[in-house]
mmCIF file of C-alpha atoms and ligand atoms in Angstrom:
data_model
loop_
_atom_site.group_PDB
_atom_site.id
_atom_site.type_symbol
_atom_site.label_atom_id
_atom_site.label_comp_id
_atom_site.label_asym_id
_atom_site.label_seq_id
_atom_site.Cartn_x
_atom_site.Cartn_y
_atom_site.Cartn_z
ATOM 1 C CA MET A 968 39.397 -113.358 27.193
ATOM 2 C CA SER A 969 39.140 -111.311 23.848
ATOM 3 C CA GLY A 970 41.611 -108.596 23.125
ATOM 4 C CA PHE A 971 44.813 -110.569 23.336
ATOM 5 C CA GLU A 972 44.828 -112.281 20.049
ATOM 6 C CA ASP A 973 47.711 -110.682 17.773
ATOM 7 C CA ALA A 974 48.272 -108.052 20.343
ATOM 8 C CA VAL A 975 51.692 -106.823 21.843
ATOM 9 C CA ALA A 976 52.165 -106.611 25.582
ATOM 10 C CA ILE A 977 55.097 -105.569 27.911
ATOM 11 C CA VAL A 978 55.430 -106.794 31.366
ATOM 12 C CA THR A 979 57.880 -105.000 33.820
ATOM 13 C CA GLY A 980 59.258 -107.281 36.390
ATOM 14 C CA ALA A 981 58.232 -110.485 34.639
ATOM 15 C CA SER A 982 61.158 -112.568 35.688
ATOM 16 C CA SER A 983 59.426 -113.507 38.967
ATOM 17 C CA GLY A 984 56.317 -113.549 40.924
ATOM 18 C CA ILE A 985 53.357 -111.573 39.975
ATOM 19 C CA GLY A 986 55.104 -110.200 36.846
ATOM 20 C CA ARG A 987 55.856 -113.800 35.503
ATOM 21 C CA ALA A 988 52.300 -114.912 36.060
ATOM 22 C CA SER A 989 50.756 -112.175 34.481
ATOM 23 C CA ALA A 990 53.225 -112.483 31.182
ATOM 24 C CA GLU A 991 52.245 -116.188 31.159
ATOM 25 C CA ARG A 992 48.589 -115.389 31.195
ATOM 26 C CA PHE A 993 48.904 -112.765 28.580
ATOM 27 C CA ALA A 994 50.961 -115.073 26.315
ATOM 28 C CA ALA A 995 48.350 -117.985 26.861
ATOM 29 C CA GLU A 996 45.646 -115.749 25.970
ATOM 30 C CA GLY A 997 47.453 -115.268 22.637
ATOM 31 C CA ALA A 998 49.687 -111.920 23.052
ATOM 32 C CA SER A 999 53.368 -111.654 22.027
ATOM 33 C CA VAL A 1000 54.955 -110.375 25.459
ATOM 34 C CA VAL A 1001 58.074 -108.518 26.323
ATOM 35 C CA ILE A 1002 59.781 -109.924 29.722
ATOM 36 C CA ALA A 1003 61.004 -106.662 30.797
ATOM 37 C CA ASP A 1004 63.318 -106.800 33.994
ATOM 38 C CA VAL A 1005 66.766 -106.218 35.678
ATOM 39 C CA ASP A 1006 66.781 -109.951 36.193
ATOM 40 C CA ARG A 1007 68.002 -111.377 32.892
ATOM 41 C CA GLU A 1008 68.349 -115.134 34.123
ATOM 42 C CA GLY A 1009 64.916 -115.270 35.486
ATOM 43 C CA GLY A 1010 63.506 -113.352 32.774
ATOM 44 C CA GLU A 1011 65.102 -115.815 30.401
ATOM 45 C CA GLU A 1012 63.343 -118.585 32.210
ATOM 46 C CA THR A 1013 60.110 -116.682 31.820
ATOM 47 C CA VAL A 1014 60.526 -116.817 27.828
ATOM 48 C CA GLU A 1015 61.271 -120.460 28.064
ATOM 49 C CA ARG A 1016 58.244 -121.315 30.041
ATOM 50 C CA ILE A 1017 55.925 -119.216 27.722
ATOM 51 C CA GLU A 1018 57.794 -120.864 24.504
ATOM 52 C CA ASN A 1019 57.401 -124.187 26.094
ATOM 53 C CA ASP A 1020 53.553 -123.630 26.232
ATOM 54 C CA GLY A 1021 53.583 -122.574 22.745
ATOM 55 C CA GLY A 1022 53.478 -118.760 23.092
ATOM 56 C CA GLU A 1023 55.580 -116.033 21.839
ATOM 57 C CA ALA A 1024 57.986 -113.730 24.271
ATOM 58 C CA MET A 1025 61.349 -112.249 24.203
ATOM 59 C CA PHE A 1026 63.396 -110.869 27.285
ATOM 60 C CA VAL A 1027 64.421 -107.179 27.314
ATOM 61 C CA ASP A 1028 66.802 -105.936 30.025
ATOM 62 C CA VAL A 1029 65.285 -102.677 31.728
ATOM 63 C CA ASP A 1030 65.924 -100.809 34.576
ATOM 64 C CA VAL A 1031 62.222 -99.101 35.170
ATOM 65 C CA SER A 1032 64.156 -96.346 37.183
ATOM 66 C CA ASP A 1033 66.458 -95.239 34.271
ATOM 67 C CA GLU A 1034 64.535 -93.203 31.679
ATOM 68 C CA SER A 1035 66.778 -94.134 28.594
ATOM 69 C CA SER A 1036 66.343 -97.673 29.550
ATOM 70 C CA VAL A 1037 62.709 -97.564 29.682
ATOM 71 C CA GLU A 1038 62.644 -95.765 26.018
ATOM 72 C CA ALA A 1039 64.721 -98.344 24.759
ATOM 73 C CA MET A 1040 62.370 -101.291 26.232
ATOM 74 C CA VAL A 1041 59.758 -99.579 24.481
ATOM 75 C CA GLU A 1042 61.584 -98.999 21.047
ATOM 76 C CA GLU A 1043 62.759 -102.501 20.814
ATOM 77 C CA THR A 1044 59.011 -103.936 21.409
ATOM 78 C CA VAL A 1045 57.697 -101.541 18.822
ATOM 79 C CA ASP A 1046 60.828 -102.514 16.241
ATOM 80 C CA THR A 1047 60.294 -106.118 16.859
ATOM 81 C CA TYR A 1048 56.409 -106.542 16.923
ATOM 82 C CA GLY A 1049 55.103 -103.522 15.314
ATOM 83 C CA GLY A 1050 53.350 -101.773 17.989
ATOM 84 C CA LEU A 1051 52.088 -101.826 21.647
ATOM 85 C CA ASP A 1052 48.613 -102.568 22.996
ATOM 86 C CA ILE A 1053 48.873 -103.863 26.398
ATOM 87 C CA ALA A 1054 51.349 -103.064 29.532
ATOM 88 C CA HIS A 1055 51.803 -104.200 32.911
ATOM 89 C CA ASN A 1056 53.886 -101.986 35.117
ATOM 90 C CA ASN A 1057 54.585 -104.458 37.782
ATOM 91 C CA ALA A 1058 58.170 -104.194 38.643
ATOM 92 C CA GLY A 1059 58.584 -102.950 42.237
ATOM 93 C CA ILE A 1060 60.734 -103.400 45.515
ATOM 94 C CA SER A 1061 59.762 -103.863 49.046
ATOM 95 C CA PRO A 1062 62.392 -102.769 51.686
ATOM 96 C CA SER A 1063 62.822 -104.229 55.073
ATOM 97 C CA TYR A 1064 60.488 -102.557 57.323
ATOM 98 C CA ALA A 1065 61.402 -99.382 59.608
ATOM 99 C CA PRO A 1066 59.124 -96.859 61.172
ATOM 100 C CA THR A 1067 58.953 -93.455 59.234
ATOM 101 C CA ALA A 1068 61.413 -91.554 61.431
ATOM 102 C CA ASP A 1069 63.995 -94.426 60.874
ATOM 103 C CA VAL A 1070 63.816 -94.624 57.181
ATOM 104 C CA SER A 1071 67.087 -93.405 55.743
ATOM 105 C CA VAL A 1072 67.131 -90.963 52.784
ATOM 106 C CA GLU A 1073 68.918 -93.801 50.455
ATOM 107 C CA ASP A 1074 66.124 -96.068 51.185
ATOM 108 C CA TRP A 1075 63.357 -93.746 50.542
ATOM 109 C CA GLN A 1076 65.096 -92.509 47.470
ATOM 110 C CA GLN A 1077 65.531 -96.093 46.135
ATOM 111 C CA VAL A 1078 61.832 -97.052 46.600
ATOM 112 C CA ILE A 1079 60.471 -93.994 44.998
ATOM 113 C CA ASP A 1080 62.825 -94.225 42.217
ATOM 114 C CA ILE A 1081 61.458 -97.938 41.187
ATOM 115 C CA ASN A 1082 58.168 -98.113 42.627
ATOM 116 C CA LEU A 1083 56.727 -94.501 41.654
ATOM 117 C CA THR A 1084 59.307 -92.705 39.187
ATOM 118 C CA GLY A 1085 59.808 -96.232 37.303
ATOM 119 C CA VAL A 1086 55.638 -96.555 36.768
ATOM 120 C CA TRP A 1087 55.604 -92.710 35.573
ATOM 121 C CA GLN A 1088 58.562 -93.309 33.154
ATOM 122 C CA CYS A 1089 56.799 -96.522 31.847
ATOM 123 C CA LEU A 1090 53.559 -94.797 31.268
ATOM 124 C CA LYS A 1091 55.467 -91.763 29.515
ATOM 125 C CA ALA A 1092 57.182 -94.452 26.967
ATOM 126 C CA GLU A 1093 54.085 -96.278 26.610
ATOM 127 C CA LEU A 1094 51.236 -93.974 26.340
ATOM 128 C CA PRO A 1095 52.565 -92.410 22.994
ATOM 129 C CA ALA A 1096 53.126 -95.861 21.470
ATOM 130 C CA MET A 1097 49.860 -96.899 22.368
ATOM 131 C CA VAL A 1098 48.175 -93.770 20.799
ATOM 132 C CA GLU A 1099 50.190 -94.667 17.460
ATOM 133 C CA SER A 1100 48.785 -98.256 17.782
ATOM 134 C CA GLY A 1101 45.266 -96.978 17.890
ATOM 135 C CA GLY A 1102 44.697 -97.183 21.729
ATOM 136 C CA GLY A 1103 45.361 -99.971 24.323
ATOM 137 C CA ALA A 1104 45.095 -101.049 28.113
ATOM 138 C CA ILE A 1105 47.624 -100.568 30.775
ATOM 139 C CA VAL A 1106 47.346 -101.757 34.325
ATOM 140 C CA ASN A 1107 49.995 -100.954 37.132
ATOM 141 C CA THR A 1108 50.870 -102.783 40.189
ATOM 142 C CA ALA A 1109 49.965 -100.910 43.440
ATOM 143 C CA SER A 1110 49.183 -102.699 46.472
ATOM 144 C CA ILE A 1111 46.891 -102.749 49.400
ATOM 145 C CA GLY A 1112 49.692 -100.364 50.682
ATOM 146 C CA GLY A 1113 48.297 -97.970 47.953
ATOM 147 C CA LEU A 1114 45.065 -97.859 49.480
ATOM 148 C CA VAL A 1115 45.596 -97.922 53.421
ATOM 149 C CA ALA A 1116 48.603 -97.688 55.580
ATOM 150 C CA SER A 1117 50.547 -101.255 54.890
ATOM 151 C CA GLY A 1118 54.143 -101.680 54.957
ATOM 152 C CA SER A 1119 56.927 -98.905 55.582
ATOM 153 C CA ALA A 1120 56.505 -95.049 54.856
ATOM 154 C CA PRO A 1121 58.665 -95.221 51.084
ATOM 155 C CA TYR A 1122 56.442 -98.512 50.160
ATOM 156 C CA THR A 1123 53.110 -96.955 51.348
ATOM 157 C CA GLY A 1124 54.111 -93.499 49.597
ATOM 158 C CA SER A 1125 55.121 -95.000 46.370
ATOM 159 C CA LYS A 1126 51.896 -97.113 45.929
ATOM 160 C CA HIS A 1127 49.410 -94.341 46.993
ATOM 161 C CA GLY A 1128 51.293 -92.510 44.134
ATOM 162 C CA VAL A 1129 50.969 -95.302 41.722
ATOM 163 C CA VAL A 1130 47.118 -95.028 42.443
ATOM 164 C CA GLY A 1131 47.432 -91.174 41.854
ATOM 165 C CA LEU A 1132 49.347 -91.568 38.476
ATOM 166 C CA THR A 1133 46.971 -94.302 37.423
ATOM 167 C CA LYS A 1134 43.791 -91.790 37.672
ATOM 168 C CA THR A 1135 45.609 -89.111 36.091
ATOM 169 C CA ALA A 1136 46.741 -91.050 32.869
ATOM 170 C CA ALA A 1137 43.387 -92.484 32.601
ATOM 171 C CA VAL A 1138 41.603 -89.198 32.648
ATOM 172 C CA GLU A 1139 44.179 -87.656 30.086
ATOM 173 C CA TYR A 1140 44.525 -90.574 27.641
ATOM 174 C CA GLY A 1141 40.772 -92.085 28.013
ATOM 175 C CA GLY A 1142 39.723 -89.791 24.883
ATOM 176 C CA GLN A 1143 42.855 -91.100 22.738
ATOM 177 C CA GLY A 1144 41.587 -95.041 23.366
ATOM 178 C CA VAL A 1145 43.917 -95.653 26.115
ATOM 179 C CA ARG A 1146 42.579 -97.291 29.664
ATOM 180 C CA VAL A 1147 44.670 -97.109 32.451
ATOM 181 C CA ASN A 1148 43.870 -99.074 35.899
ATOM 182 C CA ALA A 1149 45.734 -100.283 39.142
ATOM 183 C CA ILE A 1150 45.873 -103.551 40.836
ATOM 184 C CA CYS A 1151 46.241 -103.588 44.622
ATOM 185 C CA PRO A 1152 47.174 -107.255 45.629
ATOM 186 C CA GLY A 1153 47.139 -108.330 49.373
ATOM 187 C CA VAL A 1154 49.566 -110.933 50.345
ATOM 188 C CA VAL A 1155 50.984 -113.019 47.490
ATOM 189 C CA GLU A 1156 53.152 -116.120 47.490
ATOM 190 C CA THR A 1157 56.249 -114.579 45.726
ATOM 191 C CA PRO A 1158 60.187 -114.220 46.302
ATOM 192 C CA MET A 1159 59.065 -110.580 47.833
ATOM 193 C CA GLN A 1160 56.916 -112.343 50.233
ATOM 194 C CA GLN A 1161 59.393 -114.885 51.162
ATOM 195 C CA GLN A 1162 61.765 -112.135 51.939
ATOM 196 C CA ALA A 1163 59.444 -110.364 53.970
ATOM 197 C CA SER A 1164 58.606 -113.788 56.175
ATOM 198 C CA GLU A 1165 62.360 -114.028 56.547
ATOM 199 C CA ASP A 1166 62.419 -110.673 57.977
ATOM 200 C CA SER A 1167 59.338 -111.128 60.182
ATOM 201 C CA THR A 1168 57.120 -114.235 60.032
ATOM 202 C CA GLU A 1169 54.855 -112.519 62.964
ATOM 203 C CA ALA A 1170 54.234 -109.214 60.543
ATOM 204 C CA VAL A 1171 53.429 -111.455 57.388
ATOM 205 C CA ASP A 1172 51.174 -113.737 59.360
ATOM 206 C CA ALA A 1173 49.313 -110.555 60.767
ATOM 207 C CA VAL A 1174 48.650 -109.014 57.491
ATOM 208 C CA THR A 1175 47.698 -112.298 55.894
ATOM 209 C CA GLY A 1176 45.235 -113.082 58.986
ATOM 210 C CA ALA A 1177 43.635 -109.600 58.526
ATOM 211 C CA GLN A 1178 42.361 -110.888 55.050
ATOM 212 C CA ALA A 1179 38.860 -112.035 55.086
ATOM 213 C CA LEU A 1180 40.413 -115.069 52.901
ATOM 214 C CA ASN A 1181 43.231 -115.569 55.182
ATOM 215 C CA TRP A 1182 45.659 -117.273 52.856
ATOM 216 C CA MET A 1183 48.443 -116.233 50.425
ATOM 217 C CA ALA A 1184 47.240 -115.627 47.073
ATOM 218 C CA ASP A 1185 48.925 -117.517 44.160
ATOM 219 C CA PRO A 1186 50.512 -115.179 41.668
ATOM 220 C CA ALA A 1187 47.844 -116.635 39.204
ATOM 221 C CA GLU A 1188 44.994 -115.323 41.084
ATOM 222 C CA ILE A 1189 46.517 -111.704 40.823
ATOM 223 C CA ALA A 1190 47.367 -112.364 36.999
ATOM 224 C CA ASN A 1191 43.464 -113.147 36.405
ATOM 225 C CA ALA A 1192 42.637 -109.648 37.672
ATOM 226 C CA ALA A 1193 45.269 -107.988 35.482
ATOM 227 C CA ALA A 1194 44.502 -109.805 32.339
ATOM 228 C CA TRP A 1195 40.780 -108.785 32.789
ATOM 229 C CA LEU A 1196 41.708 -105.378 33.261
ATOM 230 C CA CYS A 1197 43.618 -105.494 29.962
ATOM 231 C CA SER A 1198 41.076 -107.309 28.081
ATOM 232 C CA ASP A 1199 38.081 -106.302 26.171
ATOM 233 C CA GLU A 1200 35.631 -107.518 28.893
ATOM 234 C CA SER A 1201 36.870 -104.183 30.996
ATOM 235 C CA SER A 1202 36.126 -101.981 28.139
ATOM 236 C CA PHE A 1203 34.148 -99.512 30.351
ATOM 237 C CA VAL A 1204 36.990 -99.656 33.373
ATOM 238 C CA THR A 1205 39.415 -96.971 33.643
ATOM 239 C CA GLY A 1206 41.428 -94.919 36.626
ATOM 240 C CA HIS A 1207 40.148 -97.760 38.932
ATOM 241 C CA PRO A 1208 42.474 -99.121 41.514
ATOM 242 C CA LEU A 1209 41.295 -102.695 41.881
ATOM 243 C CA ALA A 1210 41.820 -104.556 45.404
ATOM 244 C CA VAL A 1211 42.836 -108.139 44.885
ATOM 245 C CA ASP A 1212 43.347 -108.571 48.624
ATOM 246 C CA GLY A 1213 41.029 -111.251 49.929
ATOM 247 C CA GLY A 1214 38.991 -108.610 51.536
ATOM 248 C CA LEU A 1215 41.734 -107.069 53.561
ATOM 249 C CA VAL A 1216 40.618 -103.179 52.849
ATOM 250 C CA ALA A 1217 36.904 -104.071 53.380
ATOM 251 C CA GLN A 1218 37.430 -104.291 56.926
HETATM 252 N N1 NAD B 1615 54.011 -110.083 46.716
HETATM 253 C C1 NAD B 1615 53.071 -109.552 47.606
HETATM 254 O O1 NAD B 1615 52.538 -109.675 48.513
HETATM 255 C C2 NAD B 1615 52.778 -108.001 46.841
HETATM 256 C C3 NAD B 1615 51.502 -107.570 47.476
HETATM 257 C C4 NAD B 1615 51.273 -106.208 46.932
HETATM 258 C C5 NAD B 1615 51.758 -105.769 45.681
HETATM 259 N N2 NAD B 1615 53.057 -106.266 45.453
HETATM 260 C C6 NAD B 1615 53.741 -105.640 44.054
HETATM 261 O O2 NAD B 1615 53.855 -106.476 43.281
HETATM 262 C C7 NAD B 1615 54.647 -106.262 42.152
HETATM 263 C C8 NAD B 1615 55.596 -107.629 41.965
HETATM 264 O O3 NAD B 1615 55.975 -107.957 43.104
HETATM 265 P P1 NAD B 1615 56.281 -109.833 43.499
HETATM 266 O O4 NAD B 1615 55.661 -110.053 44.540
HETATM 267 O O5 NAD B 1615 55.972 -110.311 42.220
HETATM 268 O O6 NAD B 1615 57.745 -109.512 43.867
HETATM 269 P P2 NAD B 1615 59.153 -110.307 42.882
HETATM 270 O O7 NAD B 1615 60.391 -109.675 43.631
HETATM 271 O O8 NAD B 1615 58.861 -112.090 42.901
HETATM 272 O O9 NAD B 1615 59.062 -109.736 41.420
HETATM 273 C C9 NAD B 1615 59.692 -108.470 41.267
HETATM 274 C C10 NAD B 1615 60.403 -108.424 39.965
HETATM 275 O O10 NAD B 1615 60.757 -106.999 39.660
HETATM 276 C C11 NAD B 1615 62.120 -106.832 39.361
HETATM 277 N N3 NAD B 1615 62.725 -105.345 39.401
HETATM 278 C C12 NAD B 1615 63.080 -104.925 40.720
HETATM 279 N N4 NAD B 1615 63.438 -103.868 40.309
HETATM 280 C C13 NAD B 1615 63.385 -103.370 39.148
HETATM 281 C C14 NAD B 1615 63.792 -102.474 38.482
HETATM 282 N N5 NAD B 1615 64.408 -101.384 38.606
HETATM 283 N N6 NAD B 1615 63.699 -102.826 37.015
HETATM 284 C C15 NAD B 1615 63.120 -103.423 36.600
HETATM 285 N N7 NAD B 1615 62.797 -104.806 37.204
HETATM 286 C C16 NAD B 1615 62.837 -104.554 38.548
HETATM 287 C C17 NAD B 1615 62.711 -107.911 40.043
HETATM 288 O O11 NAD B 1615 63.804 -108.410 39.295
HETATM 289 C C18 NAD B 1615 61.435 -108.735 40.185
HETATM 290 O O12 NAD B 1615 61.896 -109.789 38.751
HETATM 291 C C19 NAD B 1615 55.722 -105.374 43.061
HETATM 292 O O13 NAD B 1615 55.366 -103.988 42.309
HETATM 293 C C20 NAD B 1615 55.135 -105.417 44.416
HETATM 294 O O14 NAD B 1615 55.160 -104.080 45.075
HETATM 295 C C21 NAD B 1615 53.312 -107.462 45.868
#
């Protein structure tokens, strides 16, 4: 894929799952990648895996729900690598399911702070840096819960919000050379999904079975889509929430 050679990329939530797969793919394509996460141990492991494969990466400790932490992440990226060309805003959490009327205010607020405000704060800090670098490409991780009701109210609400933020930023920054898209994964085999299976195997089996391709995706299958959306091959695609969901929302 073209567009990664000499590029600088940030991937949030890159200590695990989809973010780690995406960071490894960006690095394999030639980008210098900032592994940004609250989990230092997992992040350092991602850096080591990339370096063992001959790639360039560094870990930055970030809490995406904290404005100054996100600003510092972008500052450190620009200071170290000289600019910012690509970002995958992927960090997120999925709480145990509860019906809408049973969700606590604390659970609601935590999911919105990380999944939705976190993506907005990343966009807020990344967009000016990308404009300054002459343009770029951003992909935000939403979910099938960003397209249809899937998961709890705060999760589905936050992910629909991510799709809305993606469209808004795409419209506002297209003229300045920045494309902004979202990916909407179905069921992906990651630690987050493992936790959901421990909470309720039946619920996870039901969603997996509702996919036309009724298996759990490998994180690399999601990273393929993220890489394409950040590459030059998708140069006329912006503001698009791409379902990478084994055909779930087609039904
Ligand atoms: N696994 C799935 O089936 C699935 C499906 C659809 C969407 N998603 C989305 O994909 C994204 C990645 O999920 P995953 O399945 O790889 O989960 P994961 O739990 O394996 O990875 C999530 C990562 O985000 C990090 N993180 C959490 N809160 C953070 C914060 N405040 N600041 C910085 N980093 C933080 C975690 O430390 C972890 O490394 C999430 O946004 C999730 O909602 C996952």
